[in-house]
XYZ file of N, CA and C in Angstrom:
561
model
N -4.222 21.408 -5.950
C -4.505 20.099 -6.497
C -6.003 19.829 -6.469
N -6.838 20.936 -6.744
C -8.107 20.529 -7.099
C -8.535 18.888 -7.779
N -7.848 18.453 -8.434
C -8.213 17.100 -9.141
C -7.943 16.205 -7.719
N -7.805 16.219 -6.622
C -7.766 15.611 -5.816
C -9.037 15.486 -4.582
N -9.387 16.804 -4.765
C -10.739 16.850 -4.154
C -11.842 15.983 -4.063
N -11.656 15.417 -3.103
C -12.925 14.537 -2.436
C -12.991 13.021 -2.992
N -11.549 13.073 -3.726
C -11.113 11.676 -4.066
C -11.349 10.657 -3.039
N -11.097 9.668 -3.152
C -10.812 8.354 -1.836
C -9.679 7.301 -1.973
N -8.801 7.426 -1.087
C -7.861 6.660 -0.984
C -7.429 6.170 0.091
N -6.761 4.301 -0.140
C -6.597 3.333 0.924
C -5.103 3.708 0.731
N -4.514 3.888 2.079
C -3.318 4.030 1.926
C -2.241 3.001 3.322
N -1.711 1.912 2.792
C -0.872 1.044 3.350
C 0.167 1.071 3.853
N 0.626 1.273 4.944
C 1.679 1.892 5.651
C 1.658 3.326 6.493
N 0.290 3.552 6.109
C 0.306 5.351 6.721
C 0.768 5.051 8.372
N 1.274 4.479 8.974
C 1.707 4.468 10.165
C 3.160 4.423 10.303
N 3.780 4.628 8.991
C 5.316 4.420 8.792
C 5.828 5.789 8.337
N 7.342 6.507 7.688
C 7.423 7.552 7.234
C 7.105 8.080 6.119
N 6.919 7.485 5.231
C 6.676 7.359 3.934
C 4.572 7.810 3.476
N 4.355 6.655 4.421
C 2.975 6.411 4.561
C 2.065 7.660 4.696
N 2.696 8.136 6.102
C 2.550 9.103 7.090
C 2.338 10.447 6.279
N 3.490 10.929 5.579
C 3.858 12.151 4.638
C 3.051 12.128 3.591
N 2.309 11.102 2.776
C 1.440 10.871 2.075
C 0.064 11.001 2.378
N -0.136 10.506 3.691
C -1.464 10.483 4.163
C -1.973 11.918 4.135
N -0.915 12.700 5.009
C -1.135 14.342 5.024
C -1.088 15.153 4.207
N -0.392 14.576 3.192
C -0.245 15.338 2.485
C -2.073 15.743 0.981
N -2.273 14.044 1.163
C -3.689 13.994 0.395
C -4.611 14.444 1.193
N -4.948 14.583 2.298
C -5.868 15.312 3.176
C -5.832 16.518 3.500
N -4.951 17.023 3.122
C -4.493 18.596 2.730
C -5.465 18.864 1.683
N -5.047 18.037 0.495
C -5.709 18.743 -0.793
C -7.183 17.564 -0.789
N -7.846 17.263 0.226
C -9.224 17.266 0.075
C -9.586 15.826 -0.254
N -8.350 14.589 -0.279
C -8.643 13.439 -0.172
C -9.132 12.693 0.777
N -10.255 12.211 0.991
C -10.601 11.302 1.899
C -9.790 9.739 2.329
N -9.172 9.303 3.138
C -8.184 8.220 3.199
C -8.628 7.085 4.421
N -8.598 6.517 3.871
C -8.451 4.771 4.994
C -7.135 4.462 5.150
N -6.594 4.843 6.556
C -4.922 4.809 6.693
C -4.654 3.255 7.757
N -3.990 2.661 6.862
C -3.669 1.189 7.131
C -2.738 1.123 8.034
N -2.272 0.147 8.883
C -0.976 0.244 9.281
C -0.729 -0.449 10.742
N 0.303 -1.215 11.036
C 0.643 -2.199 12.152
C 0.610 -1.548 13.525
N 0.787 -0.565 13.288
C 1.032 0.388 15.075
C 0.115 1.372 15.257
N -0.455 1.236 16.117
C -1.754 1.666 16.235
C -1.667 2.948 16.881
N -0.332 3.689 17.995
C -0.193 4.343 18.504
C 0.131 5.994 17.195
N 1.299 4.839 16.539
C 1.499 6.116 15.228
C 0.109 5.992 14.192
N -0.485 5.188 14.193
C -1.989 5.253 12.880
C -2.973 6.308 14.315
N -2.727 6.132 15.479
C -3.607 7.774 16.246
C -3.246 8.678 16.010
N -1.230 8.845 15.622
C -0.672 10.606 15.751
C -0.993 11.013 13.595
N -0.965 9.690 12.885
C -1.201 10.310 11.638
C -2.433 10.269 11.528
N -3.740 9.899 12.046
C -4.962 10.580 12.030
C -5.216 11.697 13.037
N -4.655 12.220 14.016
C -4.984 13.519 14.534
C -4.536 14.595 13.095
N -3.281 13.971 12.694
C -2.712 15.325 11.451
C -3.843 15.347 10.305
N -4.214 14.283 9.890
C -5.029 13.842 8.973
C -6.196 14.372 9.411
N -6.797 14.415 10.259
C -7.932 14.794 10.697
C -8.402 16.284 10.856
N -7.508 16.995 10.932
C -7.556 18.251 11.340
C -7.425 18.808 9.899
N -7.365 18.481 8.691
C -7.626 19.108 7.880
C -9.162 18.887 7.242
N -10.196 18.218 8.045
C -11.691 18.857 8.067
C -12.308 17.636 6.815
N -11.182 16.900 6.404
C -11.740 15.908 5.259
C -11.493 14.344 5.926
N -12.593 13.905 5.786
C -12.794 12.069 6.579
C -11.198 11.440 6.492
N -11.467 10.703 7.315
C -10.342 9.485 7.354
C -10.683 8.850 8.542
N -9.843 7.609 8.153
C -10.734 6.296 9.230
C -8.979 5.775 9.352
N -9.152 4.822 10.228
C -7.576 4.282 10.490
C -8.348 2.871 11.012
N -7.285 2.041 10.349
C -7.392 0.355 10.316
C -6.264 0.047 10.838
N -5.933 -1.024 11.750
C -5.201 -1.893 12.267
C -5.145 -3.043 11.471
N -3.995 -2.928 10.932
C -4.089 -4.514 10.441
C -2.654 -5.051 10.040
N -2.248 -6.798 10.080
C -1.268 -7.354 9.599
C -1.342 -8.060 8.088
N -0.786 -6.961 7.757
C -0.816 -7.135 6.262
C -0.036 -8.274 5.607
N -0.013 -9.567 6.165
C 0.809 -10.975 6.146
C -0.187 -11.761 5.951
N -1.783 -11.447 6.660
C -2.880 -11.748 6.910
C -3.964 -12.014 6.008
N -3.929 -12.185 4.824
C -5.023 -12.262 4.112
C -6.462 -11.962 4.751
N -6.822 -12.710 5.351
C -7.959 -12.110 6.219
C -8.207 -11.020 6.960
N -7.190 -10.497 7.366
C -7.171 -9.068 7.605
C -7.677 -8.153 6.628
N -6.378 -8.047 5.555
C -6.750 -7.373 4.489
C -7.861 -7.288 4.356
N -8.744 -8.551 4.075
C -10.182 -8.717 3.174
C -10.870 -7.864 4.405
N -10.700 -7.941 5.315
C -11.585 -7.243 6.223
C -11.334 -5.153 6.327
N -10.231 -5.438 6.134
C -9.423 -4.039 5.827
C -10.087 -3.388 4.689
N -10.146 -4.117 3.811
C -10.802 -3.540 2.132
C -12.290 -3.545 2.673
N -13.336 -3.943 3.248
C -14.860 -3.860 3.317
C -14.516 -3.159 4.335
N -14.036 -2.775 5.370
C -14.450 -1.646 5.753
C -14.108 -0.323 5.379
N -13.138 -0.529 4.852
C -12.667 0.727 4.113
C -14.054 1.383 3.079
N -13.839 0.488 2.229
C -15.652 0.307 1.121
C -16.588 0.619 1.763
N -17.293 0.257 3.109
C -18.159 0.671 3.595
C -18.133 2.319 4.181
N -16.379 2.745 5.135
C -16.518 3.775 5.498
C -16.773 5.021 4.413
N -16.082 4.505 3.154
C -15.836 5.587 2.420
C -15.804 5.598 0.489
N -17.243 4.230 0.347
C -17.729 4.114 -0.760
C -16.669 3.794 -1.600
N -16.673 3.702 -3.022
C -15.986 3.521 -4.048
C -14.502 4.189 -4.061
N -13.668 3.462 -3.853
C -12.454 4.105 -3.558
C -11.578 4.300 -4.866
N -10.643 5.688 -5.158
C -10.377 5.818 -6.285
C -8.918 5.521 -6.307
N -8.072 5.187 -5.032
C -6.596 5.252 -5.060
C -6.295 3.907 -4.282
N -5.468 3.265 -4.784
C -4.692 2.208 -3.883
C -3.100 2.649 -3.466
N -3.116 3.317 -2.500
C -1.329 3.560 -2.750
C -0.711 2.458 -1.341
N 0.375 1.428 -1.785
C 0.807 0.610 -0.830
C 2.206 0.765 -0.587
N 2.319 0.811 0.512
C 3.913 1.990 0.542
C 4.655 0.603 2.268
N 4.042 -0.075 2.694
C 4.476 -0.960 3.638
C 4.681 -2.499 3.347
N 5.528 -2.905 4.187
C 6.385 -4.212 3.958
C 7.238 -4.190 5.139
N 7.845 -5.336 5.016
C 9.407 -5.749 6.016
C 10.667 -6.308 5.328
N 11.389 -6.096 6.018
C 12.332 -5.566 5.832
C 13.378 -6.945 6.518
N 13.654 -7.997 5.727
C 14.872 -8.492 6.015
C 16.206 -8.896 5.676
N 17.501 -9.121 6.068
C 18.712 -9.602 5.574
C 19.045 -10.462 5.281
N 18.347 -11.913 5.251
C 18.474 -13.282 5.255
C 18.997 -13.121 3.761
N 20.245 -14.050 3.815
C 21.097 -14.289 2.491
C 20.132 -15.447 1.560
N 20.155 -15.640 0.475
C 19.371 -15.938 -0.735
C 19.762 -17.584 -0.078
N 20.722 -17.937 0.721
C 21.248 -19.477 0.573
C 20.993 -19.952 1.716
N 20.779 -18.891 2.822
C 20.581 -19.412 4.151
C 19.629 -18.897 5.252
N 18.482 -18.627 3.792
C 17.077 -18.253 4.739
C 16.513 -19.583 5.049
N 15.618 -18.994 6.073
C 14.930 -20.120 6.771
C 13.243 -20.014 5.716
N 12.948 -21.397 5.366
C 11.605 -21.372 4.962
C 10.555 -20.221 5.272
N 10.200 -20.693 6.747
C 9.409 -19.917 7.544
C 9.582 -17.980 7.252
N 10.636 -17.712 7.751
C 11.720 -16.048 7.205
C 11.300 -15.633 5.549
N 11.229 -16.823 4.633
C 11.267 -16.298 3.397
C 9.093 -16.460 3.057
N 8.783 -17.162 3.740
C 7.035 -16.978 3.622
C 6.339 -15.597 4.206
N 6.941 -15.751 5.459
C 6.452 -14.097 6.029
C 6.250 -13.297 5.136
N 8.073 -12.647 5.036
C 8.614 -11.716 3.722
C 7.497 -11.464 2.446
N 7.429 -12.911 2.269
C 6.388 -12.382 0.928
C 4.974 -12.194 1.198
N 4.548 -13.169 2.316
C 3.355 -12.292 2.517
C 3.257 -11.272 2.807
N 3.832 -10.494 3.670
C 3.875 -9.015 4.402
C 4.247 -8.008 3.248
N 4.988 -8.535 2.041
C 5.417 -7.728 1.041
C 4.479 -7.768 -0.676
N 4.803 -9.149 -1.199
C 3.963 -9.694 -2.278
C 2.825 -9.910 -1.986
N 2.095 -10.942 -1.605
C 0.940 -10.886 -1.368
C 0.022 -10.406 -0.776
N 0.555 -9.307 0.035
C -0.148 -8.207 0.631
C -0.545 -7.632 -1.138
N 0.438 -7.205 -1.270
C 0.137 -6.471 -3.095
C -1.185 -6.702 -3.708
N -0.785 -8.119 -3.716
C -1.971 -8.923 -4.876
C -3.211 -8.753 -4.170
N -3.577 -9.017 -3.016
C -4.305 -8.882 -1.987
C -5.336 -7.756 -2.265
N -4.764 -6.463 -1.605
C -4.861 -5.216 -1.537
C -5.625 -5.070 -3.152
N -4.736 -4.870 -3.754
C -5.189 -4.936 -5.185
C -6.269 -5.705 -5.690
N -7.141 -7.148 -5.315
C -7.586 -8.122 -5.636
C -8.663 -7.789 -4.984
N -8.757 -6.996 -3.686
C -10.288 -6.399 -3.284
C -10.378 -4.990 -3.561
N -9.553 -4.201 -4.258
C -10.300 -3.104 -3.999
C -10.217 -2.485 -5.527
N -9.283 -3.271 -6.518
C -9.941 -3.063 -7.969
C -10.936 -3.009 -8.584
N -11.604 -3.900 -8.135
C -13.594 -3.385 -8.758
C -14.297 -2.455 -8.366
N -13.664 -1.941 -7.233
C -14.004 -0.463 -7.077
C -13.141 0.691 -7.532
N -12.061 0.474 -7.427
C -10.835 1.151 -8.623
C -11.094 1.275 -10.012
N -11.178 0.199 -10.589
C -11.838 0.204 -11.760
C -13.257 1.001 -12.416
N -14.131 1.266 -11.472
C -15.293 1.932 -12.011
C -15.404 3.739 -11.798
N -13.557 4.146 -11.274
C -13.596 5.618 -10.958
C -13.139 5.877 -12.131
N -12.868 6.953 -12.412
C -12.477 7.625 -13.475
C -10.866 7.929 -13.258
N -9.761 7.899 -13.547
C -8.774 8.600 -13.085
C -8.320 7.475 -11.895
N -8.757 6.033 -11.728
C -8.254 5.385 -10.774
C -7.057 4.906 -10.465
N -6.024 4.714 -9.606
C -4.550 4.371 -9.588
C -3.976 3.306 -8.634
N -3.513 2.589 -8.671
C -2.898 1.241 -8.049
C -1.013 1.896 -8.003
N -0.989 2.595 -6.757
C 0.518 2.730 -6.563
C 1.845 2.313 -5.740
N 2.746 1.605 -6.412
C 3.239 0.727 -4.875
C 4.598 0.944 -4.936
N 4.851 1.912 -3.523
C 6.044 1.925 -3.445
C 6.798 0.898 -3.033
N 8.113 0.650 -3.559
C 8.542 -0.673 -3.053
C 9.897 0.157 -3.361
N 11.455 -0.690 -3.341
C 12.209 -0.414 -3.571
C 13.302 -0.301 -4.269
N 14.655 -0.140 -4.436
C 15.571 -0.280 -4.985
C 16.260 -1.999 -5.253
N 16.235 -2.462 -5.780
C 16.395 -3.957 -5.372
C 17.782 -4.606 -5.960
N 19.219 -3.243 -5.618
C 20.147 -3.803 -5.754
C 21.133 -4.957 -5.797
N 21.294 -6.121 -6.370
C 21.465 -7.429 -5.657
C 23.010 -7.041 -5.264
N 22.724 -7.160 -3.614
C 23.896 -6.524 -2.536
C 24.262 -8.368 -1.843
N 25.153 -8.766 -1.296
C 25.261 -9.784 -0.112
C 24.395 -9.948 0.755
N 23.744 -10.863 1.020
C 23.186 -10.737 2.173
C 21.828 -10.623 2.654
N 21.442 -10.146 1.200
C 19.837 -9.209 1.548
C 19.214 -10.388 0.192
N 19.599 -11.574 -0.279
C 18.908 -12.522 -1.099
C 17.508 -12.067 -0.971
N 16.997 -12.749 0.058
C 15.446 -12.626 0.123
C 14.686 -11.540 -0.397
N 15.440 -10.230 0.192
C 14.815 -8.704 0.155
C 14.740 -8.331 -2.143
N 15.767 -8.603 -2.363
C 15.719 -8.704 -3.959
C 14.886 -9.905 -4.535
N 14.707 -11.128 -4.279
C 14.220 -11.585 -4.698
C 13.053 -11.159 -4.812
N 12.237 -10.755 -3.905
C 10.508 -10.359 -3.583
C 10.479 -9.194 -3.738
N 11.279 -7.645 -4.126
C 11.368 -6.747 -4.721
C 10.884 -6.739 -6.227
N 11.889 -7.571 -6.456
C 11.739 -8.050 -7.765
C 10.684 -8.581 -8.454
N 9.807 -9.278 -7.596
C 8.163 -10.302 -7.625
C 7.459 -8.850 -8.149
N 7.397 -8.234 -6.843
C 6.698 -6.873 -7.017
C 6.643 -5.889 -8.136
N 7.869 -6.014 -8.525
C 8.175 -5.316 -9.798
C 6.991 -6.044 -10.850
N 7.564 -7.166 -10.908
C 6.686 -8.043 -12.227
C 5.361 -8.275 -11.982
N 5.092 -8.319 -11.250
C 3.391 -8.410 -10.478
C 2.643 -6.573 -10.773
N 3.199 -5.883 -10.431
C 2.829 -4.350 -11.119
C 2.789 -4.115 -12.583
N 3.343 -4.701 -13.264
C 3.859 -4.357 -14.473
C 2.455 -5.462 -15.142
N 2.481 -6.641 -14.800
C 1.470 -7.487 -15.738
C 0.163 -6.701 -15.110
N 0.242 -6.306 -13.802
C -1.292 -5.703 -13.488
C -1.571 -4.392 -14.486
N -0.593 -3.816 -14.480
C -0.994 -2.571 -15.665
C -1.709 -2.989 -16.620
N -0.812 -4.217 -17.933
C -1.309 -4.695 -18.886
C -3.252 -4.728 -18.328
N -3.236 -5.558 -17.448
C -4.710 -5.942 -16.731
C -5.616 -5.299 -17.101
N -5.621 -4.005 -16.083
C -6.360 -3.152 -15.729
C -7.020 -2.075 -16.696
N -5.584 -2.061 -17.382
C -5.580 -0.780 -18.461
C -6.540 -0.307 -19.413
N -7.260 -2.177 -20.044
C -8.994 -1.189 -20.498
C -9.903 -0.493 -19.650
N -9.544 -0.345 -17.820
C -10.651 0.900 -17.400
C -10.107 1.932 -17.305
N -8.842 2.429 -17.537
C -8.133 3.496 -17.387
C -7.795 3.379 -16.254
N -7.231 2.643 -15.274
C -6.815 2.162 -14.322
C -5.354 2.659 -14.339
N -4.604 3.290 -13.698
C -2.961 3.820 -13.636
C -2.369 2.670 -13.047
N -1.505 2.129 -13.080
C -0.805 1.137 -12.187
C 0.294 1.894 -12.656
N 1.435 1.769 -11.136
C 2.830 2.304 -10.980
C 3.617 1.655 -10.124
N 4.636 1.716 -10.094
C 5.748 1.464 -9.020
C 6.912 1.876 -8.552
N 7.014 2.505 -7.415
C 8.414 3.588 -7.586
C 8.947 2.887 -6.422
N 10.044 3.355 -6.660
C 11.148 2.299 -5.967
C 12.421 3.493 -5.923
N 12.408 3.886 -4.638
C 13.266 5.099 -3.882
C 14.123 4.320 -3.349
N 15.270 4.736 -2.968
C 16.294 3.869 -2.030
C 15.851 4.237 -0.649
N 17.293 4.271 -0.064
C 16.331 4.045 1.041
C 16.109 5.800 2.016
N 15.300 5.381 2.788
C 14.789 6.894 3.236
C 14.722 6.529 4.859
N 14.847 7.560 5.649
C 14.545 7.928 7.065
C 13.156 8.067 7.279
């Protein structure tokens, strides 16, 4: 994967499974990465893997519910590792609250930690996305079966969906990639 070489990418969740397998896998083929992520113990064991393949990476702590985090998350990222060419956001939470009998509070989290992390993420680090060549905005999110139970989790699946899709339209005069894949569910 030469076309990957010495790329730069922020990657959201690299402290999760998904995240994790991604992180290593772009630092294999020569990507430089800012690996995001709530647990600080697993963002040490996926930068030892990350690290040992001889190409930079930095690891951020942060609660991605936080707006201010983020913003702080994106400038240092920018500072450690210049013009960044990849956004891939692969983290969120995860709840069951039924569509009729969530609690206010339960359904604000949710979308911050999930949606507006998105917009977020995306909203600082596109003007530097935008001026790479080959730049990409990728967000894994999920399957958003409407099942019993899981109201909340489809509803804000669903946000995500439509929030990716108008950002494409957006972006698309810099050659900007926007995507969204949506796997069921995984170990």
């Amino acid at each position: 994967m030469a076309e990957l070489y010495n790329k730069k990418a922020l990657i959201v969740g690299a402290s999760g499974g998904m995240g994790s397998a991604i992180a290593s896998m772009l630092t294999k083929n020569g990507v430089h990465c800012a690996l995001v992520g709530r647990d600080k113990q697993k963002l040490e064991d996926i930068f030892s893997v990350c690290s040992s393949s001889g190409n930079p990476c930095f690891t951020f702590s942060c609660d991605i519910s936080e707006s201010s985090e983020i913003r702080k998350c994106c400038e240092e990222a920018i500072d450690n590792l210049g013009n960044l060419n990849y956004l891939i956001h692969c983290a969120g939470n995860y709840n069951k609250a039924s569509a009729d009998e969530c609690d206010l509070e339960v359904w604000d989290h949710i979308l911050d930690a999930n949606l507006r992390s998105t917009y977020h993420f995306a909203r600082h680090l596109l003007p530097q996305i935008n001026k790479t060549p080959g730049g990409a905005v990728i967000r894994i999110n999920s399957r958003d079966a409407p099942h019993t139970g899981i109201g909340i989790q489809t509803a804000q699946k669903r946000a995500i969906d439509g929030y990716m899709e108008v950002l494409f339209e957006d972006v698309r005069e810099y050659g900007t990639k926007v995507c969204t894949i949506n796997p069921g569910f995984v170990n």
